[in-house]
Tab-separated table of C-alpha atoms in Angstrom:
chain	number	residue	atom	x	y	z
A	25	MET	CA	85.463	80.450	104.658
A	26	ALA	CA	83.416	83.287	106.097
A	27	PRO	CA	85.183	86.649	106.001
A	28	LYS	CA	86.757	87.746	109.267
A	29	THR	CA	85.215	90.634	111.138
A	30	LEU	CA	87.095	93.455	112.815
A	31	LEU	CA	86.475	91.947	116.233
A	32	SER	CA	88.119	88.690	115.187
A	33	CYS	CA	91.462	90.463	114.664
A	34	PRO	CA	94.216	90.052	117.278
A	35	GLU	CA	94.472	92.799	119.880
A	36	GLU	CA	97.768	94.011	118.380
A	37	ILE	CA	96.041	94.658	115.039
A	38	LEU	CA	93.132	96.419	116.728
A	39	ARG	CA	95.576	98.659	118.582
A	40	ILE	CA	97.343	99.622	115.346
A	41	ILE	CA	93.998	100.492	113.754
A	42	ALA	CA	92.904	102.458	116.822
A	43	GLU	CA	96.106	104.507	116.795
A	44	LYS	CA	95.123	105.828	113.357
A	45	LEU	CA	91.866	107.280	114.695
A	46	ASP	CA	91.526	110.775	116.103
A	47	PHE	CA	90.483	111.647	119.649
A	48	ALA	CA	86.767	112.076	118.854
A	49	ASP	CA	86.635	108.626	117.253
A	50	HIS	CA	88.324	107.063	120.288
A	51	ARG	CA	85.454	108.251	122.451
A	52	LYS	CA	82.858	106.827	120.069
A	53	VAL	CA	84.595	103.447	119.803
A	54	CYS	CA	84.537	103.131	123.598
A	55	PHE	CA	80.754	102.712	123.430
A	56	VAL	CA	80.754	99.921	120.813
A	57	ASN	CA	81.614	96.989	123.077
A	58	LYS	CA	83.889	96.075	125.968
A	59	ARG	CA	86.632	94.562	123.839
A	60	LEU	CA	87.090	97.673	121.713
A	61	GLN	CA	86.780	99.791	124.826
A	62	ALA	CA	89.707	97.920	126.375
A	63	VAL	CA	91.795	98.622	123.270
A	64	VAL	CA	90.908	102.301	122.946
A	65	GLN	CA	90.802	103.432	126.592
A	66	PRO	CA	94.598	103.596	127.009
A	67	LEU	CA	94.801	105.792	123.898
A	68	LEU	CA	91.975	107.961	125.170
A	69	CYS	CA	93.792	108.476	128.465
A	70	SER	CA	97.204	109.133	126.934
A	71	HIS	CA	96.342	112.732	125.994
A	72	ILE	CA	94.268	114.798	128.445
A	73	GLN	CA	93.205	118.281	127.333
A	74	TRP	CA	90.661	120.390	129.221
A	75	GLU	CA	89.539	124.007	129.386
A	76	TYR	CA	88.720	125.676	132.706
A	77	ASN	CA	87.117	129.118	132.855
A	78	LYS	CA	84.093	131.000	134.134
A	79	SER	CA	81.718	129.122	131.842
A	80	GLN	CA	83.007	125.545	132.080
A	81	SER	CA	84.733	123.176	134.487
A	82	PRO	CA	86.655	120.050	133.458
A	83	PRO	CA	85.477	116.530	134.435
A	84	ILE	CA	88.530	116.144	136.641
A	85	ALA	CA	86.774	114.603	139.669
A	86	GLN	CA	85.224	111.784	137.634
A	87	PHE	CA	88.500	111.202	135.812
A	88	LEU	CA	90.453	110.949	139.072
A	89	ARG	CA	87.958	108.376	140.346
A	90	THR	CA	88.600	106.296	137.214
A	91	LEU	CA	92.373	106.529	137.656
A	92	ILE	CA	92.193	105.474	141.304
A	93	ARG	CA	90.108	102.443	140.344
A	94	ARG	CA	92.182	101.714	137.222
A	95	PRO	CA	95.904	102.338	137.912
A	96	ASP	CA	96.666	100.653	134.583
A	97	LEU	CA	94.979	103.570	132.786
A	98	ALA	CA	96.882	106.077	134.924
A	99	GLN	CA	100.093	104.532	133.610
A	100	CYS	CA	98.997	105.454	130.064
A	101	ILE	CA	98.870	109.228	130.629
A	102	LYS	CA	101.593	110.911	128.579
A	103	THR	CA	100.263	114.438	128.009
A	104	ILE	CA	98.224	116.746	130.252
A	105	ILE	CA	97.133	120.095	128.812
A	106	LEU	CA	94.969	122.142	131.175
A	107	GLU	CA	94.070	125.422	129.499
A	108	GLY	CA	92.419	128.574	130.809
A	109	ASP	CA	93.744	132.017	131.641
A	110	ASP	CA	90.766	134.362	132.053
A	111	GLY	CA	91.554	134.716	135.763
A	112	PHE	CA	87.896	134.291	136.745
A	113	GLY	CA	87.846	138.070	136.888
A	114	GLN	CA	86.091	140.787	134.943
A	115	ARG	CA	87.535	143.401	132.642
A	116	ARG	CA	87.001	147.098	132.997
A	117	GLY	CA	88.202	148.525	129.702
A	118	MET	CA	91.691	147.160	129.130
A	119	TYR	CA	92.182	146.438	132.833
A	120	ARG	CA	91.313	143.260	134.642
A	121	VAL	CA	89.654	143.360	138.046
A	122	GLU	CA	91.336	140.780	140.230
A	123	ASN	CA	89.196	138.062	141.776
A	124	ASP	CA	90.318	137.275	145.328
A	125	LYS	CA	88.445	133.973	145.461
A	126	LYS	CA	90.203	130.671	144.921
A	127	SER	CA	89.456	128.835	141.695
A	128	GLN	CA	86.776	126.435	142.917
A	129	PHE	CA	84.062	124.291	141.403
A	130	THR	CA	81.210	122.161	142.673
A	131	ILE	CA	81.613	118.390	143.100
A	132	ASP	CA	78.451	116.347	142.655
A	133	ASP	CA	79.999	112.884	143.046
A	134	ASN	CA	80.480	112.225	146.776
A	135	VAL	CA	81.598	108.639	146.134
A	136	ALA	CA	84.433	109.870	143.919
A	137	LEU	CA	85.378	112.467	146.519
A	138	GLU	CA	85.651	109.906	149.318
A	139	GLU	CA	87.786	107.628	147.145
A	140	MET	CA	90.168	110.533	146.528
A	141	VAL	CA	90.300	111.321	150.244
A	142	GLU	CA	91.136	107.693	150.995
A	143	TRP	CA	93.947	107.696	148.417
A	144	ILE	CA	95.507	110.837	149.932
A	145	GLU	CA	95.285	109.402	153.447
A	146	LYS	CA	97.104	106.257	152.315
A	147	LEU	CA	99.835	108.351	150.689
A	148	GLY	CA	100.714	109.781	154.091
A	149	SER	CA	101.710	113.238	152.912
A	150	PRO	CA	102.467	115.824	155.627
A	151	TYR	CA	100.017	118.055	153.754
A	152	SER	CA	97.145	115.545	153.884
A	153	LYS	CA	94.906	117.583	156.184
A	154	GLN	CA	95.111	120.723	154.028
A	155	TRP	CA	94.870	118.652	150.842
A	156	ILE	CA	91.665	116.908	151.920
A	157	HIS	CA	90.146	120.181	153.086
A	158	GLU	CA	90.847	121.783	149.700
A	159	LEU	CA	89.362	118.758	147.921
A	160	ARG	CA	86.146	119.011	149.886
A	161	THR	CA	85.845	122.729	149.125
A	162	GLY	CA	86.423	122.117	145.408
A	163	THR	CA	89.757	123.934	145.061
A	164	MET	CA	91.301	123.145	141.678
A	165	ASP	CA	94.836	123.101	143.102
A	166	ALA	CA	93.997	119.992	145.153
A	167	PHE	CA	92.628	118.088	142.148
A	168	VAL	CA	95.539	118.943	139.854
A	169	ALA	CA	98.007	117.907	142.570
A	170	LEU	CA	96.287	114.524	142.813
A	171	LEU	CA	96.242	114.138	139.026
A	172	LEU	CA	100.016	114.670	138.936
A	173	CYS	CA	100.502	112.034	141.628
A	174	LEU	CA	98.545	109.512	139.570
A	175	ALA	CA	100.485	109.983	136.305
A	176	PRO	CA	103.947	108.371	136.667
A	177	GLY	CA	104.487	108.165	132.893
A	178	LEU	CA	103.756	111.847	132.229
A	179	ARG	CA	105.933	113.407	129.501
A	180	THR	CA	104.268	116.760	128.736
A	181	LEU	CA	102.500	119.106	131.168
A	182	TYR	CA	100.780	122.423	130.441
A	183	LEU	CA	99.027	124.326	133.234
A	184	GLY	CA	97.232	127.561	132.371
A	185	SER	CA	96.932	130.228	135.040
A	186	ASN	CA	93.353	129.300	135.992
A	187	TYR	CA	94.709	125.989	137.262
A	188	THR	CA	97.498	127.599	139.268
A	189	GLN	CA	95.829	130.595	140.908
A	190	ASN	CA	96.497	128.830	144.189
A	191	SER	CA	99.272	126.333	143.614
A	192	SER	CA	100.531	125.471	147.093
A	193	LEU	CA	99.526	121.800	146.806
A	194	ILE	CA	100.935	121.443	143.293
A	195	GLY	CA	104.153	122.871	144.693
A	196	ALA	CA	104.019	120.496	147.658
A	197	VAL	CA	103.723	117.489	145.339
A	198	LEU	CA	106.721	118.696	143.331
A	199	HIS	CA	108.747	119.134	146.510
A	200	LEU	CA	107.855	115.693	147.821
A	201	ALA	CA	108.607	114.031	144.495
A	202	LEU	CA	111.824	115.845	143.607
A	203	LEU	CA	113.433	117.133	146.801
A	204	ASP	CA	112.350	114.900	149.685
A	205	THR	CA	115.476	112.883	150.449
A	206	SER	CA	113.800	110.842	153.190
A	207	LYS	CA	111.710	108.925	150.598
A	208	ALA	CA	109.116	108.345	153.291
A	209	ILE	CA	106.345	108.937	150.739
A	210	ASN	CA	105.800	106.423	147.931
A	211	LEU	CA	105.549	108.963	145.121
A	212	HIS	CA	107.012	108.769	141.626
A	213	SER	CA	109.758	111.263	140.682
A	214	PHE	CA	108.400	112.478	137.313
A	215	GLU	CA	111.321	110.706	135.689
A	216	HIS	CA	109.722	110.837	132.216
A	217	LEU	CA	108.546	114.467	132.309
A	218	GLU	CA	110.359	116.316	129.500
A	219	GLU	CA	108.266	119.392	128.702
A	220	VAL	CA	106.541	121.711	131.192
A	221	THR	CA	104.636	124.972	130.804
A	222	MET	CA	103.354	126.434	134.055
A	223	LEU	CA	101.745	129.867	133.829
A	224	TYR	CA	100.938	131.413	137.181
A	225	HIS	CA	99.567	134.664	135.842
A	226	ALA	CA	99.016	136.539	132.605
A	227	THR	CA	102.103	138.374	131.390
A	228	GLU	CA	100.593	140.965	129.076
A	229	ILE	CA	101.022	144.674	129.646
A	230	ASN	CA	98.120	146.224	131.606
A	231	THR	CA	97.135	142.854	133.057
A	232	PRO	CA	97.764	142.806	136.801
A	233	SER	CA	99.394	139.678	138.115
A	234	HIS	CA	98.624	137.898	141.333
A	235	THR	CA	100.874	139.741	143.741
A	236	ASP	CA	99.827	138.279	147.087
A	237	THR	CA	102.172	135.274	146.978
A	238	ALA	CA	105.523	134.530	145.357
A	239	ASN	CA	105.664	131.267	143.429
A	240	ALA	CA	109.452	130.791	143.359
A	241	HIS	CA	109.254	128.056	145.999
A	242	ASP	CA	107.101	125.980	143.639
A	243	THR	CA	108.492	126.964	140.255
A	244	LEU	CA	112.194	126.482	140.951
A	245	CYS	CA	111.494	122.824	141.793
A	246	LEU	CA	110.920	122.228	138.092
A	247	PHE	CA	114.626	122.677	137.398
A	248	TYR	CA	115.219	119.487	139.424
A	249	LEU	CA	113.156	117.343	137.044
A	250	PRO	CA	115.551	114.566	135.987
A	251	SER	CA	114.594	114.519	132.281
A	252	ILE	CA	113.405	118.082	131.638
A	253	LYS	CA	114.134	119.342	128.096
A	254	LYS	CA	111.733	122.258	127.567
A	255	LEU	CA	110.559	124.540	130.365
A	256	SER	CA	108.302	127.608	130.250
A	257	VAL	CA	107.455	129.355	133.533
A	258	SER	CA	106.565	132.710	135.029
A	259	LEU	CA	108.473	133.396	138.201
A	260	ASP	CA	107.822	135.684	141.163
A	261	VAL	CA	111.227	136.026	142.819
A	262	PRO	CA	111.340	136.863	146.545
A	263	ARG	CA	113.698	139.510	147.896
A	264	SER	CA	116.588	137.050	148.036
A	265	PHE	CA	117.129	134.297	145.487
A	266	THR	CA	117.630	130.790	146.877
A	267	TRP	CA	117.208	127.350	145.363
A	268	PRO	CA	114.647	125.166	147.189
A	269	SER	CA	117.335	122.627	148.094
A	270	ASP	CA	120.763	122.687	149.733
A	271	SER	CA	122.264	121.972	146.320
A	272	PRO	CA	121.446	123.777	143.057
A	273	PRO	CA	119.898	121.693	140.276
A	274	SER	CA	121.825	120.283	137.341
A	275	PRO	CA	119.319	120.077	134.449
A	276	THR	CA	121.774	118.732	131.887
A	277	SER	CA	119.012	117.783	129.431
A	278	LEU	CA	117.362	121.245	129.490
A	279	THR	CA	117.851	122.828	126.051
A	280	SER	CA	114.874	125.210	125.741
A	281	LEU	CA	113.803	127.745	128.379
A	282	LYS	CA	111.129	130.460	128.473
A	283	LEU	CA	111.113	132.747	131.509
A	284	TYR	CA	108.444	135.332	132.232
A	285	LYS	CA	108.544	138.295	134.587
A	286	ILE	CA	111.943	137.790	136.241
A	287	ARG	CA	114.691	140.378	135.983
A	288	GLU	CA	118.372	140.292	135.134
A	289	GLU	CA	119.952	139.274	138.463
A	290	PRO	CA	117.733	136.217	139.141
A	291	LEU	CA	118.153	135.365	135.456
A	292	GLY	CA	121.863	134.956	136.115
A	293	HIS	CA	121.261	132.550	139.006
A	294	ILE	CA	119.051	130.386	136.795
A	295	LEU	CA	121.275	130.400	133.717
A	296	SER	CA	124.279	129.433	135.840
A	297	VAL	CA	122.881	125.881	136.113
A	298	THR	CA	121.678	125.469	132.503
A	299	LYS	CA	124.846	124.073	130.966
A	300	SER	CA	123.166	122.693	127.822
A	301	LEU	CA	120.780	125.536	126.969
A	302	ARG	CA	120.306	126.232	123.243
A	303	ASP	CA	117.083	128.313	123.093
A	304	LEU	CA	116.217	131.103	125.548
A	305	GLU	CA	113.199	133.405	125.579
A	306	TRP	CA	113.350	135.972	128.364
A	307	ASN	CA	110.386	138.239	129.088
A	308	CYS	CA	111.639	140.884	131.519
A	309	PHE	CA	109.087	142.957	133.336
A	310	TYR	CA	108.620	146.159	135.343
A	311	ARG	CA	105.658	147.338	137.371
A	312	GLU	CA	106.075	150.368	139.589
A	313	ASP	CA	104.107	149.099	142.584
A	314	LEU	CA	106.128	145.844	142.629
A	315	GLU	CA	109.514	147.577	142.781
A	316	ASP	CA	112.051	145.856	145.028
A	317	LYS	CA	115.696	144.755	145.030
A	318	TYR	CA	115.332	143.060	141.641
A	319	ILE	CA	112.412	144.835	139.983
A	320	THR	CA	113.764	148.320	139.291
A	321	SER	CA	113.064	151.008	136.711
A	322	THR	CA	116.391	150.447	134.931
A	323	LEU	CA	117.482	147.376	133.015
A	324	ASP	CA	121.135	146.801	133.866
A	325	VAL	CA	122.841	145.690	130.664
A	326	GLY	CA	125.965	144.725	132.582
A	327	LYS	CA	123.975	142.233	134.647
A	328	ILE	CA	122.233	140.957	131.514
A	329	SER	CA	125.592	140.380	129.852
A	330	LYS	CA	126.904	138.594	132.949
A	331	ALA	CA	123.788	136.398	133.111
A	332	LEU	CA	124.066	135.420	129.442
A	333	SER	CA	127.759	134.613	129.820
A	334	HIS	CA	126.747	131.385	131.583
A	335	VAL	CA	125.296	130.070	128.301
A	336	GLY	CA	127.719	131.715	125.890
A	337	GLY	CA	129.121	128.387	124.779
A	338	THR	CA	125.782	126.704	124.005
A	339	LEU	CA	123.093	129.311	123.211
A	340	ILE	CA	121.928	129.355	119.577
A	341	ASP	CA	118.580	131.195	119.678
A	342	LEU	CA	117.809	134.193	121.936
A	343	LYS	CA	114.621	136.248	122.265
A	344	ILE	CA	114.281	139.135	124.714
A	345	PHE	CA	111.004	140.953	125.331
A	346	ALA	CA	110.725	143.898	127.722
A	347	SER	CA	107.370	145.109	129.009
A	348	VAL	CA	105.901	147.402	131.627
A	349	ALA	CA	102.534	147.219	133.389
A	350	ASN	CA	100.519	150.090	134.797
A	351	GLY	CA	99.753	148.697	138.235
A	352	VAL	CA	97.963	151.318	140.348
A	353	ASN	CA	99.123	154.178	138.117
A	354	PRO	CA	97.075	154.697	134.921
A	355	GLU	CA	100.191	155.890	133.072
A	356	PRO	CA	102.793	153.342	131.921
A	357	PRO	CA	105.910	153.555	134.115
A	358	LYS	CA	109.300	154.571	132.775
A	359	LEU	CA	111.831	151.841	132.099
A	360	GLY	CA	115.428	152.853	131.486
A	361	LEU	CA	118.340	150.936	130.020
A	362	THR	CA	122.052	151.266	130.696
A	363	LYS	CA	124.368	151.539	127.688
A	364	PRO	CA	123.865	148.422	125.524
A	365	PHE	CA	127.167	148.238	123.677
A	366	GLY	CA	128.597	144.745	123.226
A	367	VAL	CA	125.991	143.000	125.376
A	368	PHE	CA	125.688	139.971	123.078
A	369	GLN	CA	129.192	139.835	121.604
A	370	HIS	CA	130.383	137.004	123.861
A	371	LEU	CA	127.614	134.631	122.704
A	372	HIS	CA	129.879	132.923	120.194
A	373	LYS	CA	127.424	130.149	119.236
A	374	LEU	CA	124.455	132.505	118.766
A	375	GLU	CA	122.782	132.247	115.343
A	376	LYS	CA	119.358	133.873	115.895
A	377	ILE	CA	118.299	136.841	117.996
A	378	GLN	CA	115.122	138.883	118.510
A	379	VAL	CA	115.372	142.033	120.641
A	380	SER	CA	113.898	145.488	120.980
A	381	LEU	CA	115.937	148.189	119.237
A	382	PRO	CA	117.249	149.822	122.471
A	383	PHE	CA	119.158	146.615	123.309
A	384	LEU	CA	121.237	147.231	120.180
A	385	GLY	CA	121.381	151.009	119.923
A	386	GLY	CA	119.871	152.588	123.023
A	387	PHE	CA	116.727	154.705	123.048
A	388	SER	CA	118.172	157.272	120.650
A	389	PRO	CA	120.593	157.378	117.715
A	390	LEU	CA	122.659	159.697	119.917
A	391	ASP	CA	123.233	156.800	122.323
A	392	LEU	CA	125.147	155.014	119.579
A	393	GLY	CA	127.458	157.929	118.854
A	394	GLU	CA	129.984	156.634	116.339
A	395	GLY	CA	128.925	153.053	117.051
A	396	HIS	CA	126.799	150.704	114.970
A	397	LEU	CA	123.723	148.561	115.660
A	398	GLU	CA	125.639	145.388	114.884
A	399	GLY	CA	128.277	146.341	117.455
A	400	ALA	CA	126.261	144.586	120.159
A	401	LEU	CA	126.137	141.308	118.204
A	402	PRO	CA	128.584	138.428	117.726
A	403	ARG	CA	130.207	138.081	114.294
A	404	ASN	CA	128.611	134.692	113.687
A	405	ILE	CA	124.992	135.920	113.948
A	406	GLN	CA	122.795	134.727	111.057
A	407	TRP	CA	119.214	135.873	111.711
A	408	VAL	CA	118.272	139.150	113.404
A	409	THR	CA	114.779	140.384	114.324
A	410	ILE	CA	114.482	143.943	115.661
A	411	THR	CA	111.270	145.108	117.371
A	412	ASP	CA	109.965	148.331	118.899
A	413	ASP	CA	108.640	146.761	122.113
A	414	LEU	CA	109.715	149.784	124.212
A	415	ARG	CA	108.298	152.404	121.827
A	416	TYR	CA	106.069	154.012	124.501
A	417	GLN	CA	109.000	155.040	126.679
A	418	ASP	CA	109.600	158.808	126.840
A	419	GLU	CA	113.287	158.287	126.021
A	420	TRP	CA	112.473	156.655	122.666
A	421	GLU	CA	113.748	158.973	119.919
A	422	TRP	CA	114.225	156.623	116.975
A	423	GLU	CA	112.566	157.857	113.777
A	424	ASP	CA	112.036	155.682	110.716
A	425	THR	CA	114.722	157.646	108.873
A	426	ASP	CA	117.230	156.943	111.663
A	427	ILE	CA	116.529	153.222	111.574
A	428	LEU	CA	116.806	153.122	107.795
A	429	GLU	CA	120.127	154.992	107.875
A	430	HIS	CA	121.706	152.681	110.461
A	431	LEU	CA	120.467	149.554	108.699
A	432	GLY	CA	122.000	150.861	105.484
A	433	ARG	CA	125.391	151.281	107.149
A	434	TRP	CA	125.171	147.811	108.626
A	435	LEU	CA	124.283	146.030	105.391
A	436	HIS	CA	126.877	147.929	103.398
A	437	GLN	CA	129.678	146.601	105.594
A	438	ARG	CA	128.111	143.363	106.787
A	439	THR	CA	130.819	141.200	105.193
A	440	GLU	CA	133.259	142.747	107.667
A	441	THR	CA	131.109	142.999	110.811
A	442	THR	CA	128.578	140.146	110.520
A	443	PRO	CA	129.789	138.002	107.596
A	444	PHE	CA	127.351	135.149	108.213
A	445	LEU	CA	124.206	137.318	108.314
A	446	ARG	CA	121.435	135.673	106.274
A	447	GLY	CA	118.250	137.511	107.224
A	448	LEU	CA	116.974	140.708	108.836
A	449	HIS	CA	113.406	141.195	110.076
A	450	LEU	CA	112.069	144.548	111.261
A	451	ILE	CA	108.828	144.508	113.302
A	452	ILE	CA	107.237	147.936	113.755
A	453	THR	CA	103.969	148.617	115.571
A	454	GLU	CA	101.313	150.642	113.806
A	455	ASN	CA	99.539	152.878	116.324
A	456	ASP	CA	98.060	156.316	116.870
A	457	PHE	CA	101.505	157.797	117.441
A	458	GLY	CA	102.763	156.960	113.987
A	459	TYR	CA	103.805	154.236	111.620
A	460	TRP	CA	106.116	153.738	108.701
A	461	GLU	CA	104.868	155.560	105.646
A	462	PRO	CA	104.628	153.536	102.409
A	463	GLU	CA	107.558	155.441	100.907
A	464	MET	CA	109.771	154.464	103.864
A	465	ILE	CA	108.821	150.822	103.448
A	466	ARG	CA	109.679	151.085	99.751
A	467	ALA	CA	112.994	152.683	100.706
A	468	LEU	CA	113.708	149.767	103.035
A	469	LYS	CA	112.993	147.250	100.278
A	470	SER	CA	115.101	149.287	97.897
A	471	LEU	CA	117.942	149.112	100.410
A	472	GLY	CA	117.651	145.340	100.446
A	473	SER	CA	117.694	145.188	96.647
A	474	ARG	CA	120.680	147.508	96.435
A	475	GLU	CA	122.651	145.457	98.941
A	476	LYS	CA	121.373	142.173	97.444
A	477	PHE	CA	119.982	141.190	100.814
A	478	HIS	CA	116.439	140.209	101.797
A	479	ILE	CA	114.854	142.374	104.492
A	480	LYS	CA	111.481	141.379	105.922
A	481	PHE	CA	109.218	144.134	107.251
A	482	THR	CA	106.174	143.606	109.474
A	483	ASN	CA	103.880	146.506	110.345
A	484	ARG	CA	101.904	144.870	113.120
A	485	ALA	CA	98.715	146.199	114.675
A	486	ASP	CA	99.089	147.724	118.115
A	487	GLN	CA	97.954	145.521	120.991
A	488	PRO	CA	97.858	147.529	124.220
């Protein structure tokens, strides 16, 4: 009997073999013959990952044409990762010059464009006229919105800020799918979508954000996703916080949340609906020229404590980062902090925390008085990371000797105050203003040896 060839194998066997190949091999196999192409194409479409920046545009128009012609392939899409965050702007030193133009690209395939227009017209969206106009002008927002409509089995979505510079149509699709009770539009409800990252602007210090429009109307819709588990978003909150529906969401499956830019009061509104949250990363933000009801020059620890109380019975891992941006003023603005004592004590399930030192002991050892760094923490804490994220603030008066002294007190009596403590990590920034001398680092390690406790020290390079 002549030996069997690969092509003589049943389709199930071919699919198993194809699943072992990497993405690059999938593309090559597609060109072998039609039978192998039929086996590999669904795998090729299951994971979409593109980069979009000043030097390259993704093949999104051609891909959308394929999906419209082949709905069976659209059903196979599980992951969409659309990367790019250079803002289409230029840098002047450490500052970015904002680009007022929409993120647009040229479409060479008129046939594909007309097929997309026809699909949108059949959908019957109230935004059809604007949507079609944006398609014809090559606005990325219109193409991404259509891609989301065509992917009912989507499980993971990542949108970099270049894809969301103008996100009104993406937001409209989310509203129609998740909040339109009339069901007049035949649009899937993203019932399988479990993980979303949607970055509307860069969050680094000294990087201006897009301040012309607030994105809360679009972003808050994501909390209504029926199966959402992990969510990472930056959020421009308007002057009054409101959910985009008559009823607040109930994301019972949401266990991991990263929030950028928002402040303590809106944080409380959001955490009040996250009844199952286990991991929270909160990046609070201040920029002088954006100051309003929520964005002020003082972090209110009382409001932070109240916000976190909503997740006190579920939260296990907490990270808090505080940053300031220059805005129109070349000097970094001042950011104050009300007295921090006891802010985290009510988080009874908390095991891991990473915070800047002032959240535990204020901006100066004098703020602590007779208190202790661990006084802000729950007894059951296991892993603590302390950073110097707010080191550039004028109020910062912590010296390396002060930190070493307070850590020594803590570790000496840890069996009484934090009996479950297993690890301590100190992250200090090396910069022109100073750094920990080698002898201080040796003293820190000696402290760990003396107390029979491992202390990790990271002297990271400054990144302005």
